[in-house]
PDB file of C-alpha atoms in Angstrom:
ATOM      1  CA  MET O   1      92.917  94.287  74.497  1.00  0.00           C
ATOM      2  CA  PRO O   2      93.554  96.773  77.681  1.00  0.00           C
ATOM      3  CA  THR O   3      92.805  95.610  80.917  1.00  0.00           C
ATOM      4  CA  ASP O   4      89.851  96.823  81.946  1.00  0.00           C
ATOM      5  CA  LEU O   5      90.164  97.815  85.872  1.00  0.00           C
ATOM      6  CA  SER O   6      86.830  99.962  85.785  1.00  0.00           C
ATOM      7  CA  GLN O   7      85.358  98.024  88.638  1.00  0.00           C
ATOM      8  CA  THR O   8      88.792  97.677  90.243  1.00  0.00           C
ATOM      9  CA  LEU O   9      90.108  99.993  93.634  1.00  0.00           C
ATOM     10  CA  VAL O  10      93.394 101.282  92.431  1.00  0.00           C
ATOM     11  CA  VAL O  11      95.547 102.107  95.004  1.00  0.00           C
ATOM     12  CA  GLY O  12      98.859 104.207  93.962  1.00  0.00           C
ATOM     13  CA  ILE O  13     102.111 103.677  96.629  1.00  0.00           C
ATOM     14  CA  SER O  14     104.977 105.465  97.086  1.00  0.00           C
ATOM     15  CA  ALA O  15     108.206 103.361  97.645  1.00  0.00           C
ATOM     16  CA  THR O  16     108.926 104.919 100.932  1.00  0.00           C
ATOM     17  CA  ALA O  17     105.429 104.357 101.717  1.00  0.00           C
ATOM     18  CA  LEU O  18     105.795 100.521 100.758  1.00  0.00           C
ATOM     19  CA  PHE O  19     108.827  99.588 102.099  1.00  0.00           C
ATOM     20  CA  ASP O  20     111.454 101.094 104.955  1.00  0.00           C
ATOM     21  CA  LEU O  21     114.028 103.136 103.085  1.00  0.00           C
ATOM     22  CA  SER O  22     115.210 105.462 106.245  1.00  0.00           C
ATOM     23  CA  GLU O  23     118.363 104.736 106.073  1.00  0.00           C
ATOM     24  CA  ALA O  24     119.147 105.394 102.272  1.00  0.00           C
ATOM     25  CA  ASP O  25     116.934 108.648 102.605  1.00  0.00           C
ATOM     26  CA  SER O  26     119.337 109.453 105.741  1.00  0.00           C
ATOM     27  CA  ARG O  27     122.330 108.923 103.710  1.00  0.00           C
ATOM     28  CA  PHE O  28     121.166 110.320 100.961  1.00  0.00           C
ATOM     29  CA  ARG O  29     119.802 113.970 102.649  1.00  0.00           C
ATOM     30  CA  SER O  30     123.223 113.826 104.968  1.00  0.00           C
ATOM     31  CA  MET O  31     125.266 114.061 101.340  1.00  0.00           C
ATOM     32  CA  MET O  32     122.822 116.509  99.525  1.00  0.00           C
ATOM     33  CA  GLU O  33     123.857 118.913 102.093  1.00  0.00           C
ATOM     34  CA  THR O  34     127.558 119.450 101.222  1.00  0.00           C
ATOM     35  CA  ASP O  35     128.017 117.423  97.627  1.00  0.00           C
ATOM     36  CA  ARG O  36     124.403 117.346  95.082  1.00  0.00           C
ATOM     37  CA  ASP O  37     126.074 115.219  92.632  1.00  0.00           C
ATOM     38  CA  SER O  38     128.070 112.978  95.055  1.00  0.00           C
ATOM     39  CA  ALA O  39     125.218 112.468  96.935  1.00  0.00           C
ATOM     40  CA  ILE O  40     123.267 111.331  93.878  1.00  0.00           C
ATOM     41  CA  GLU O  41     125.959 108.709  92.810  1.00  0.00           C
ATOM     42  CA  GLU O  42     126.177 107.621  96.603  1.00  0.00           C
ATOM     43  CA  TYR O  43     122.685 106.380  97.053  1.00  0.00           C
ATOM     44  CA  ARG O  44     122.899 105.044  93.421  1.00  0.00           C
ATOM     45  CA  SER O  45     125.819 102.907  94.346  1.00  0.00           C
ATOM     46  CA  TYR O  46     124.351 101.953  98.055  1.00  0.00           C
ATOM     47  CA  MET O  47     121.249 100.725  96.281  1.00  0.00           C
ATOM     48  CA  ARG O  48     123.055  98.795  93.701  1.00  0.00           C
ATOM     49  CA  ASP O  49     125.073  97.364  96.431  1.00  0.00           C
ATOM     50  CA  ASN O  50     122.073  96.238  98.506  1.00  0.00           C
ATOM     51  CA  GLU O  51     119.776  95.307  95.870  1.00  0.00           C
ATOM     52  CA  ASN O  52     119.419  91.840  96.805  1.00  0.00           C
ATOM     53  CA  VAL O  53     119.123  92.764 100.458  1.00  0.00           C
ATOM     54  CA  PRO O  54     114.843  93.112 100.717  1.00  0.00           C
ATOM     55  CA  LEU O  55     113.439  96.022 102.435  1.00  0.00           C
ATOM     56  CA  ALA O  56     111.714  96.255 105.755  1.00  0.00           C
ATOM     57  CA  PRO O  57     107.762  96.938 105.682  1.00  0.00           C
ATOM     58  CA  GLY O  58     106.938 100.813 105.569  1.00  0.00           C
ATOM     59  CA  ALA O  59     104.012 102.185 106.993  1.00  0.00           C
ATOM     60  CA  GLY O  60     101.735 101.479 104.098  1.00  0.00           C
ATOM     61  CA  TYR O  61     102.992  97.696 103.926  1.00  0.00           C
ATOM     62  CA  PRO O  62      99.676  96.179 105.854  1.00  0.00           C
ATOM     63  CA  LEU O  63      97.285  97.673 104.565  1.00  0.00           C
ATOM     64  CA  VAL O  64      98.668  96.883 100.828  1.00  0.00           C
ATOM     65  CA  GLN O  65      99.613  93.184 102.141  1.00  0.00           C
ATOM     66  CA  ALA O  66      96.114  92.810 103.049  1.00  0.00           C
ATOM     67  CA  LEU O  67      94.341  94.440 100.109  1.00  0.00           C
ATOM     68  CA  LEU O  68      96.157  92.413  97.702  1.00  0.00           C
ATOM     69  CA  ALA O  69      94.902  88.971  99.703  1.00  0.00           C
ATOM     70  CA  LEU O  70      90.990  90.340  98.818  1.00  0.00           C
ATOM     71  CA  ASN O  71      91.815  89.275  95.380  1.00  0.00           C
ATOM     72  CA  GLY O  72      91.864  85.440  96.161  1.00  0.00           C
ATOM     73  CA  HIS O  73      87.729  86.231  96.663  1.00  0.00           C
ATOM     74  CA  ARG O  74      87.222  87.411  92.895  1.00  0.00           C
ATOM     75  CA  GLY O  75      86.403  84.118  90.325  1.00  0.00           C
ATOM     76  CA  ALA O  76      88.864  83.251  88.056  1.00  0.00           C
ATOM     77  CA  ALA O  77      87.307  85.758  84.558  1.00  0.00           C
ATOM     78  CA  GLU O  78      86.495  88.627  86.652  1.00  0.00           C
ATOM     79  CA  PRO O  79      88.815  91.800  86.957  1.00  0.00           C
ATOM     80  CA  PRO O  80      90.510  91.790  90.353  1.00  0.00           C
ATOM     81  CA  LEU O  81      89.490  93.470  92.895  1.00  0.00           C
ATOM     82  CA  ILE O  82      92.183  95.240  93.717  1.00  0.00           C
ATOM     83  CA  ASP O  83      94.940  96.448  91.651  1.00  0.00           C
ATOM     84  CA  VAL O  84      98.245  98.355  93.689  1.00  0.00           C
ATOM     85  CA  VAL O  85     101.082 100.620  91.407  1.00  0.00           C
ATOM     86  CA  ILE O  86     104.098 101.390  93.084  1.00  0.00           C
ATOM     87  CA  LEU O  87     104.942 105.174  91.903  1.00  0.00           C
ATOM     88  CA  THR O  88     108.283 106.656  92.555  1.00  0.00           C
ATOM     89  CA  ARG O  89     110.839 109.207  91.730  1.00  0.00           C
ATOM     90  CA  ASN O  90     113.642 106.378  91.708  1.00  0.00           C
ATOM     91  CA  SER O  91     115.239 105.739  88.397  1.00  0.00           C
ATOM     92  CA  PRO O  92     114.412 102.169  87.001  1.00  0.00           C
ATOM     93  CA  GLU O  93     117.922 101.373  87.718  1.00  0.00           C
ATOM     94  CA  ILE O  94     117.889 102.646  91.673  1.00  0.00           C
ATOM     95  CA  GLY O  95     114.295 100.738  91.638  1.00  0.00           C
ATOM     96  CA  LEU O  96     115.777  97.432  90.925  1.00  0.00           C
ATOM     97  CA  ARG O  97     116.164  96.851  94.836  1.00  0.00           C
ATOM     98  CA  ILE O  98     112.254  97.929  95.013  1.00  0.00           C
ATOM     99  CA  LEU O  99     110.728  95.018  92.867  1.00  0.00           C
ATOM    100  CA  ARG O 100     113.459  92.112  94.179  1.00  0.00           C
ATOM    101  CA  SER O 101     111.819  92.976  97.883  1.00  0.00           C
ATOM    102  CA  VAL O 102     108.311  93.160  96.201  1.00  0.00           C
ATOM    103  CA  GLN O 103     109.654  89.607  95.069  1.00  0.00           C
ATOM    104  CA  ALA O 104     110.835  88.453  98.399  1.00  0.00           C
ATOM    105  CA  GLN O 105     107.695  89.436  99.971  1.00  0.00           C
ATOM    106  CA  GLU O 106     105.463  88.009  97.356  1.00  0.00           C
ATOM    107  CA  LEU O 107     103.380  90.547  96.931  1.00  0.00           C
ATOM    108  CA  ASN O 108     101.318  90.448  93.709  1.00  0.00           C
ATOM    109  CA  ILE O 109     101.907  93.769  92.072  1.00  0.00           C
ATOM    110  CA  ILE O 110     102.332  94.218  88.497  1.00  0.00           C
ATOM    111  CA  ARG O 111     102.539  98.064  87.725  1.00  0.00           C
ATOM    112  CA  SER O 112     104.989 100.422  88.694  1.00  0.00           C
ATOM    113  CA  ALA O 113     106.062 103.828  87.772  1.00  0.00           C
ATOM    114  CA  PHE O 114     109.871 104.959  88.128  1.00  0.00           C
ATOM    115  CA  THR O 115     110.084 109.172  86.839  1.00  0.00           C
ATOM    116  CA  GLY O 116     114.128 109.330  87.627  1.00  0.00           C
ATOM    117  CA  GLY O 117     113.635 112.268  90.273  1.00  0.00           C
ATOM    118  CA  GLU O 118     110.333 113.796  88.861  1.00  0.00           C
ATOM    119  CA  SER O 119     107.193 114.073  90.491  1.00  0.00           C
ATOM    120  CA  VAL O 120     104.610 110.994  90.037  1.00  0.00           C
ATOM    121  CA  VAL O 121     101.156 112.904  90.680  1.00  0.00           C
ATOM    122  CA  PRO O 122     100.772 113.159  86.638  1.00  0.00           C
ATOM    123  CA  TYR O 123     100.659 109.903  86.381  1.00  0.00           C
ATOM    124  CA  LEU O 124      97.992 109.001  88.710  1.00  0.00           C
ATOM    125  CA  GLU O 125      95.455 109.476  86.178  1.00  0.00           C
ATOM    126  CA  SER O 126      96.994 107.465  83.736  1.00  0.00           C
ATOM    127  CA  PHE O 127      97.158 104.250  86.112  1.00  0.00           C
ATOM    128  CA  GLY O 128      93.283 105.387  87.484  1.00  0.00           C
ATOM    129  CA  VAL O 129      94.467 105.736  91.083  1.00  0.00           C
ATOM    130  CA  HIS O 130      91.591 105.736  93.945  1.00  0.00           C
ATOM    131  CA  LEU O 131      93.957 106.221  97.015  1.00  0.00           C
ATOM    132  CA  PHE O 132      97.440 107.563  96.477  1.00  0.00           C
ATOM    133  CA  LEU O 133     100.085 106.911  99.792  1.00  0.00           C
ATOM    134  CA  THR O 134     102.695 108.777 100.055  1.00  0.00           C
ATOM    135  CA  THR O 135     105.541 110.157 102.376  1.00  0.00           C
ATOM    136  CA  ASP O 136     106.516 113.163 100.199  1.00  0.00           C
ATOM    137  CA  LEU O 137     104.686 116.715 101.455  1.00  0.00           C
ATOM    138  CA  THR O 138     104.686 117.975  97.991  1.00  0.00           C
ATOM    139  CA  ASP O 139     103.714 115.430  96.056  1.00  0.00           C
ATOM    140  CA  ALA O 140     100.333 114.500  98.686  1.00  0.00           C
ATOM    141  CA  GLN O 141      99.455 118.321  98.796  1.00  0.00           C
ATOM    142  CA  ARG O 142      99.564 118.589  94.962  1.00  0.00           C
ATOM    143  CA  VAL O 143      97.322 115.731  95.051  1.00  0.00           C
ATOM    144  CA  ALA O 144      94.852 117.469  97.558  1.00  0.00           C
ATOM    145  CA  ASP O 145      95.064 120.667  95.589  1.00  0.00           C
ATOM    146  CA  SER O 146      94.106 118.755  92.342  1.00  0.00           C
ATOM    147  CA  ASN O 147      91.427 116.856  93.901  1.00  0.00           C
ATOM    148  CA  THR O 148      92.504 114.021  91.714  1.00  0.00           C
ATOM    149  CA  CYS O 149      91.889 111.325  94.334  1.00  0.00           C
ATOM    150  CA  ALA O 150      91.888 110.281  97.754  1.00  0.00           C
ATOM    151  CA  VAL O 151      95.764 111.160  99.145  1.00  0.00           C
ATOM    152  CA  GLY O 152      97.296 110.201 102.665  1.00  0.00           C
ATOM    153  CA  LEU O 153     101.297 111.662 103.801  1.00  0.00           C
ATOM    154  CA  LEU O 154     102.087 108.628 105.763  1.00  0.00           C
ATOM    155  CA  ASN O 155     103.689 108.777 109.224  1.00  0.00           C
ATOM    156  CA  LYS O 156     106.934 106.641 109.995  1.00  0.00           C
ATOM    157  CA  PRO O 157     106.048 103.074 110.560  1.00  0.00           C
ATOM    158  CA  PRO O 158     105.823 102.499 114.162  1.00  0.00           C
ATOM    159  CA  GLN O 159     107.694  99.798 115.772  1.00  0.00           C
ATOM    160  CA  GLY O 160     106.615  96.363 115.501  1.00  0.00           C
ATOM    161  CA  ILE O 161     104.212  96.742 112.168  1.00  0.00           C
ATOM    162  CA  GLY O 162     103.953  93.231 111.458  1.00  0.00           C
ATOM    163  CA  GLY O 163     101.424  91.208 113.276  1.00  0.00           C
ATOM    164  CA  LEU O 164      98.593  92.735 111.773  1.00  0.00           C
ATOM    165  CA  SER O 165      95.925  90.348 110.158  1.00  0.00           C
ATOM    166  CA  THR O 166      95.775  89.422 106.525  1.00  0.00           C
ATOM    167  CA  GLU O 167      92.440  87.950 107.056  1.00  0.00           C
ATOM    168  CA  GLN O 168      90.421  91.484 107.137  1.00  0.00           C
ATOM    169  CA  VAL O 169      91.243  94.931 105.853  1.00  0.00           C
ATOM    170  CA  ARG O 170      90.742  97.139 108.748  1.00  0.00           C
ATOM    171  CA  MET O 171      90.715 100.862 107.484  1.00  0.00           C
ATOM    172  CA  ALA O 172      89.721 103.610 110.464  1.00  0.00           C
ATOM    173  CA  LEU O 173      88.699 106.825 108.895  1.00  0.00           C
ATOM    174  CA  ASP O 174      88.148 110.782 110.564  1.00  0.00           C
ATOM    175  CA  GLY O 175      85.267 112.091 109.677  1.00  0.00           C
ATOM    176  CA  ASP O 176      85.059 116.117 109.166  1.00  0.00           C
ATOM    177  CA  ALA O 177      87.574 117.242 106.415  1.00  0.00           C
ATOM    178  CA  VAL O 178      88.289 113.314 105.554  1.00  0.00           C
ATOM    179  CA  LEU O 179      85.220 111.791 104.531  1.00  0.00           C
ATOM    180  CA  PHE O 180      83.102 115.107 104.562  1.00  0.00           C
ATOM    181  CA  ASP O 181      83.971 118.426 103.680  1.00  0.00           C
ATOM    182  CA  ASP O 182      85.623 121.029 106.125  1.00  0.00           C
ATOM    183  CA  GLU O 183      82.397 123.187 106.390  1.00  0.00           C
ATOM    184  CA  SER O 184      81.702 122.015 109.944  1.00  0.00           C
ATOM    185  CA  GLU O 185      85.536 121.592 111.121  1.00  0.00           C
ATOM    186  CA  VAL O 186      86.059 124.903 109.934  1.00  0.00           C
ATOM    187  CA  ILE O 187      82.767 126.753 112.051  1.00  0.00           C
ATOM    188  CA  TYR O 188      84.664 124.417 115.210  1.00  0.00           C
ATOM    189  CA  GLN O 189      87.813 125.673 114.616  1.00  0.00           C
ATOM    190  CA  THR O 190      86.438 129.807 114.158  1.00  0.00           C
ATOM    191  CA  LYS O 191      83.658 129.839 115.969  1.00  0.00           C
ATOM    192  CA  GLY O 192      83.889 127.251 118.608  1.00  0.00           C
ATOM    193  CA  LEU O 193      82.334 124.225 120.306  1.00  0.00           C
ATOM    194  CA  GLU O 194      78.300 125.931 120.946  1.00  0.00           C
ATOM    195  CA  ALA O 195      78.114 127.174 117.417  1.00  0.00           C
ATOM    196  CA  PHE O 196      79.429 124.235 115.912  1.00  0.00           C
ATOM    197  CA  LEU O 197      76.544 121.945 117.978  1.00  0.00           C
ATOM    198  CA  ALA O 198      74.374 124.768 116.995  1.00  0.00           C
ATOM    199  CA  HIS O 199      75.237 124.448 113.028  1.00  0.00           C
ATOM    200  CA  GLU O 200      75.271 120.445 113.380  1.00  0.00           C
ATOM    201  CA  ARG O 201      71.686 120.576 114.955  1.00  0.00           C
ATOM    202  CA  ALA O 202      69.901 123.002 112.489  1.00  0.00           C
ATOM    203  CA  ALA O 203      71.439 120.853 109.447  1.00  0.00           C
ATOM    204  CA  GLN O 204      70.943 117.800 111.113  1.00  0.00           C
ATOM    205  CA  GLU O 205      68.375 116.244 108.097  1.00  0.00           C
ATOM    206  CA  LEU O 206      71.293 117.561 105.635  1.00  0.00           C
ATOM    207  CA  PRO O 207      73.796 115.170 104.465  1.00  0.00           C
ATOM    208  CA  LEU O 208      77.305 116.457 104.810  1.00  0.00           C
ATOM    209  CA  LYS O 209      78.933 117.351 101.475  1.00  0.00           C
ATOM    210  CA  ASP O 210      81.591 115.345 100.020  1.00  0.00           C
ATOM    211  CA  GLY O 211      85.076 115.321 101.437  1.00  0.00           C
ATOM    212  CA  PRO O 212      88.644 114.127 100.237  1.00  0.00           C
ATOM    213  CA  TYR O 213      87.618 110.387 101.015  1.00  0.00           C
ATOM    214  CA  ALA O 214      84.318 110.127 100.005  1.00  0.00           C
ATOM    215  CA  VAL O 215      84.859 108.832  96.124  1.00  0.00           C
ATOM    216  CA  PHE O 216      87.438 106.667  97.547  1.00  0.00           C
ATOM    217  CA  LEU O 217      84.587 105.399 100.503  1.00  0.00           C
ATOM    218  CA  ARG O 218      82.085 104.648  97.908  1.00  0.00           C
ATOM    219  CA  LYS O 219      84.910 103.066  95.574  1.00  0.00           C
ATOM    220  CA  LEU O 220      84.966 100.931  98.682  1.00  0.00           C
ATOM    221  CA  ALA O 221      81.511 100.187  98.636  1.00  0.00           C
ATOM    222  CA  GLU O 222      81.246  99.045  95.336  1.00  0.00           C
ATOM    223  CA  LEU O 223      84.141  96.677  95.850  1.00  0.00           C
ATOM    224  CA  GLN O 224      82.281  95.010  98.888  1.00  0.00           C
ATOM    225  CA  LYS O 225      79.119  94.206  96.572  1.00  0.00           C
ATOM    226  CA  ARG O 226      81.177  92.186  94.344  1.00  0.00           C
ATOM    227  CA  LEU O 227      82.522  90.087  97.332  1.00  0.00           C
ATOM    228  CA  PRO O 228      80.620  86.973  97.524  1.00  0.00           C
ATOM    229  CA  MET O 229      79.241  87.611 100.842  1.00  0.00           C
ATOM    230  CA  ARG O 230      77.108  89.569 102.856  1.00  0.00           C
ATOM    231  CA  VAL O 231      78.268  92.786 103.859  1.00  0.00           C
ATOM    232  CA  GLU O 232      78.216  92.384 107.729  1.00  0.00           C
ATOM    233  CA  TYR O 233      80.586  89.560 107.390  1.00  0.00           C
ATOM    234  CA  SER O 234      82.661  91.233 104.612  1.00  0.00           C
ATOM    235  CA  PRO O 235      86.590  90.782 104.594  1.00  0.00           C
ATOM    236  CA  VAL O 236      86.719  94.733 104.334  1.00  0.00           C
ATOM    237  CA  ARG O 237      85.856  96.469 107.500  1.00  0.00           C
ATOM    238  CA  ILE O 238      85.956 100.131 108.187  1.00  0.00           C
ATOM    239  CA  ALA O 239      85.634 102.228 111.094  1.00  0.00           C
ATOM    240  CA  LEU O 240      84.448 106.079 111.620  1.00  0.00           C
ATOM    241  CA  VAL O 241      86.642 107.301 114.524  1.00  0.00           C
ATOM    242  CA  THR O 242      85.440 111.152 114.679  1.00  0.00           C
ATOM    243  CA  ALA O 243      85.757 113.366 117.757  1.00  0.00           C
ATOM    244  CA  ARG O 244      81.924 114.466 117.141  1.00  0.00           C
ATOM    245  CA  ASN O 245      79.282 113.555 119.809  1.00  0.00           C
ATOM    246  CA  SER O 246      75.580 113.828 120.038  1.00  0.00           C
ATOM    247  CA  PRO O 247      74.167 116.081 118.282  1.00  0.00           C
ATOM    248  CA  ALA O 248      76.510 116.017 115.664  1.00  0.00           C
ATOM    249  CA  ASP O 249      76.704 112.108 115.164  1.00  0.00           C
ATOM    250  CA  ILE O 250      73.278 111.727 113.807  1.00  0.00           C
ATOM    251  CA  ARG O 251      74.288 113.610 110.646  1.00  0.00           C
ATOM    252  CA  VAL O 252      77.030 111.478 110.111  1.00  0.00           C
ATOM    253  CA  ILE O 253      74.782 108.287 110.379  1.00  0.00           C
ATOM    254  CA  THR O 254      72.343 109.809 108.057  1.00  0.00           C
ATOM    255  CA  THR O 255      75.200 110.880 105.759  1.00  0.00           C
ATOM    256  CA  LEU O 256      76.277 107.627 105.355  1.00  0.00           C
ATOM    257  CA  ARG O 257      72.710 106.560 104.474  1.00  0.00           C
ATOM    258  CA  ASP O 258      72.417 109.092 102.182  1.00  0.00           C
ATOM    259  CA  TRP O 259      75.486 107.994 100.255  1.00  0.00           C
ATOM    260  CA  GLY O 260      74.556 104.430 100.255  1.00  0.00           C
ATOM    261  CA  VAL O 261      77.746 102.763 102.184  1.00  0.00           C
ATOM    262  CA  TYR O 262      78.002 100.560 104.872  1.00  0.00           C
ATOM    263  CA  VAL O 263      80.678 101.288 107.501  1.00  0.00           C
ATOM    264  CA  ASP O 264      81.274  98.554 110.407  1.00  0.00           C
ATOM    265  CA  GLU O 265      81.668 100.641 113.321  1.00  0.00           C
ATOM    266  CA  ALA O 266      81.678 104.237 114.552  1.00  0.00           C
ATOM    267  CA  PHE O 267      83.180 105.893 117.532  1.00  0.00           C
ATOM    268  CA  PHE O 268      81.715 109.564 118.555  1.00  0.00           C
ATOM    269  CA  LEU O 269      84.334 110.322 121.051  1.00  0.00           C
ATOM    270  CA  GLY O 270      83.694 114.053 122.053  1.00  0.00           C
ATOM    271  CA  GLY O 271      87.138 115.262 122.483  1.00  0.00           C
ATOM    272  CA  LEU O 272      88.746 111.788 123.683  1.00  0.00           C
ATOM    273  CA  ASP O 273      92.364 110.683 122.595  1.00  0.00           C
ATOM    274  CA  LYS O 274      91.268 108.341 119.676  1.00  0.00           C
ATOM    275  CA  THR O 275      94.545 105.955 120.480  1.00  0.00           C
ATOM    276  CA  PRO O 276      92.716 103.689 123.057  1.00  0.00           C
ATOM    277  CA  VAL O 277      89.937 102.975 119.984  1.00  0.00           C
ATOM    278  CA  LEU O 278      92.825 102.962 116.875  1.00  0.00           C
ATOM    279  CA  ARG O 279      94.558  99.781 119.584  1.00  0.00           C
ATOM    280  CA  ALA O 280      91.230  97.690 119.923  1.00  0.00           C
ATOM    281  CA  PHE O 281      90.417  98.143 116.494  1.00  0.00           C
ATOM    282  CA  LYS O 282      93.404  97.256 114.964  1.00  0.00           C
ATOM    283  CA  PRO O 283      93.591  98.855 111.791  1.00  0.00           C
ATOM    284  CA  HIS O 284      95.932  98.519 109.143  1.00  0.00           C
ATOM    285  CA  ILE O 285      96.101 102.273 108.695  1.00  0.00           C
ATOM    286  CA  PHE O 286      94.399 105.164 110.392  1.00  0.00           C
ATOM    287  CA  PHE O 287      93.021 108.586 107.992  1.00  0.00           C
ATOM    288  CA  ASP O 288      93.210 111.501 109.978  1.00  0.00           C
ATOM    289  CA  ASP O 289      93.677 115.299 108.832  1.00  0.00           C
ATOM    290  CA  GLN O 290      94.654 116.476 112.389  1.00  0.00           C
ATOM    291  CA  GLU O 291      98.365 116.076 113.500  1.00  0.00           C
ATOM    292  CA  ALA O 292      97.317 116.040 117.357  1.00  0.00           C
ATOM    293  CA  HIS O 293      95.152 112.990 116.749  1.00  0.00           C
ATOM    294  CA  LEU O 294      98.417 111.333 114.490  1.00  0.00           C
ATOM    295  CA  ASP O 295     100.902 112.253 116.942  1.00  0.00           C
ATOM    296  CA  ARG O 296      99.205 109.971 119.679  1.00  0.00           C
ATOM    297  CA  ALA O 297      98.256 107.030 117.109  1.00  0.00           C
ATOM    298  CA  ALA O 298     101.515 107.111 115.217  1.00  0.00           C
ATOM    299  CA  ALA O 299     103.589 105.207 117.559  1.00  0.00           C
ATOM    300  CA  GLU O 300     101.438 102.286 117.610  1.00  0.00           C
ATOM    301  CA  ILE O 301      98.874 102.350 114.707  1.00  0.00           C
ATOM    302  CA  PRO O 302      99.845 102.849 110.828  1.00  0.00           C
ATOM    303  CA  SER O 303      99.016 106.454 109.899  1.00  0.00           C
ATOM    304  CA  ALA O 304      98.294 108.626 107.508  1.00  0.00           C
ATOM    305  CA  ARG O 305      97.471 112.741 107.355  1.00  0.00           C
ATOM    306  CA  VAL O 306      95.028 114.138 105.025  1.00  0.00           C
ATOM    307  CA  PRO O 307      96.194 117.377 103.929  1.00  0.00           C
ATOM    308  CA  HIS O 308      94.156 119.998 103.568  1.00  0.00           C
ATOM    309  CA  ALA O 309      93.512 121.723 100.205  1.00  0.00           C
ATOM    310  CA  SER O 310      95.829 125.156  99.841  1.00  0.00           C
ATOM    311  CA  HIS O 311      92.516 127.016  99.934  1.00  0.00           C
ATOM    312  CA  SER O 312      91.042 125.699 102.384  1.00  0.00           C
ATOM    313  CA  PRO O 313      91.127 127.844 105.769  1.00  0.00           C
ATOM    314  CA  LEU O 314      92.482 124.862 107.753  1.00  0.00           C
ATOM    315  CA  HIS O 315      95.706 124.400 105.629  1.00  0.00           C
ATOM    316  CA  THR O 316      98.865 124.443 106.987  1.00  0.00           C
ATOM    317  CA  ASN O 317     102.670 122.849 106.326  1.00  0.00           C
ATOM    318  CA  ALA O 318     104.424 120.096 107.346  1.00  0.00           C
ATOM    319  CA  PRO O 319     107.605 118.824 106.965  1.00  0.00           C
ATOM    320  CA  THR O 320     108.152 116.696 104.118  1.00  0.00           C
ATOM    321  CA  GLU O 321     110.014 113.325 103.113  1.00  0.00           C
ATOM    322  CA  SER O 322     111.081 111.924  99.660  1.00  0.00           C
ATOM    323  CA  ASN O 323     109.455 109.295  97.692  1.00  0.00           C
TER     324      ASN O 323
END
């Protein structure tokens, strides 16, 4: 009988988001500039020669570790709360080092896909993924444009990535163009702050429309209901960290109430740097759509950019990394 994951939060993650493959990737890229065939063979040999050397954690590792720990709260006969799937462009042979690293770190990850150079995006729906974490811009943009699931383009892992709690899952998310759609952000970017505030004041009682992470947040809310404690004491702790301020704050809170989701903490910073708040909150990951916020935070906090859909007026391109 097929495994039923309809009540499970499924997170897909690329190999380079879960582990730090920067050394192998650097060797591959430098050789690709001169000889593609030799680069592929060199990369294969390097990974095979080091397949018993565990990989260091990548930017997505702390989140995955903490999420998997949530399964300790489920009943023996219940479906898992969390399922993590590794989806990578590596071939199965090269991927052996990745699987051995999963075993070495004792991560309870039982599903994986190795696509041998092809994009992993077509397989996200096959695995029922709700959130996909990657370091590849092309794949991230393709997911954002298809609206398949929430997607985060991870920055490089910060120094001292270890030491985050595994007793709780702590996520920090931006509001506009992340949890909510980009309508208000477009008004702010094109017409300025006063027009934005006037729009939000007039629409104060109207719920904001869904953004790329709205479905994911609702899935988190469903997961919290399965946990054997009140939501206020849940091991899943969510913080909204937004540049909004009064009077644009009330609409956010009433929208979350309308969605029926519980957010533990909300910070309306009115343009202040988000990094000090994130430093105090200590999230396993921070999601934002603005490079300016991420560039400051990523040196200390595992961070992921939420790409704008190509049709959005906010859409811009950024450098890519392979996965």
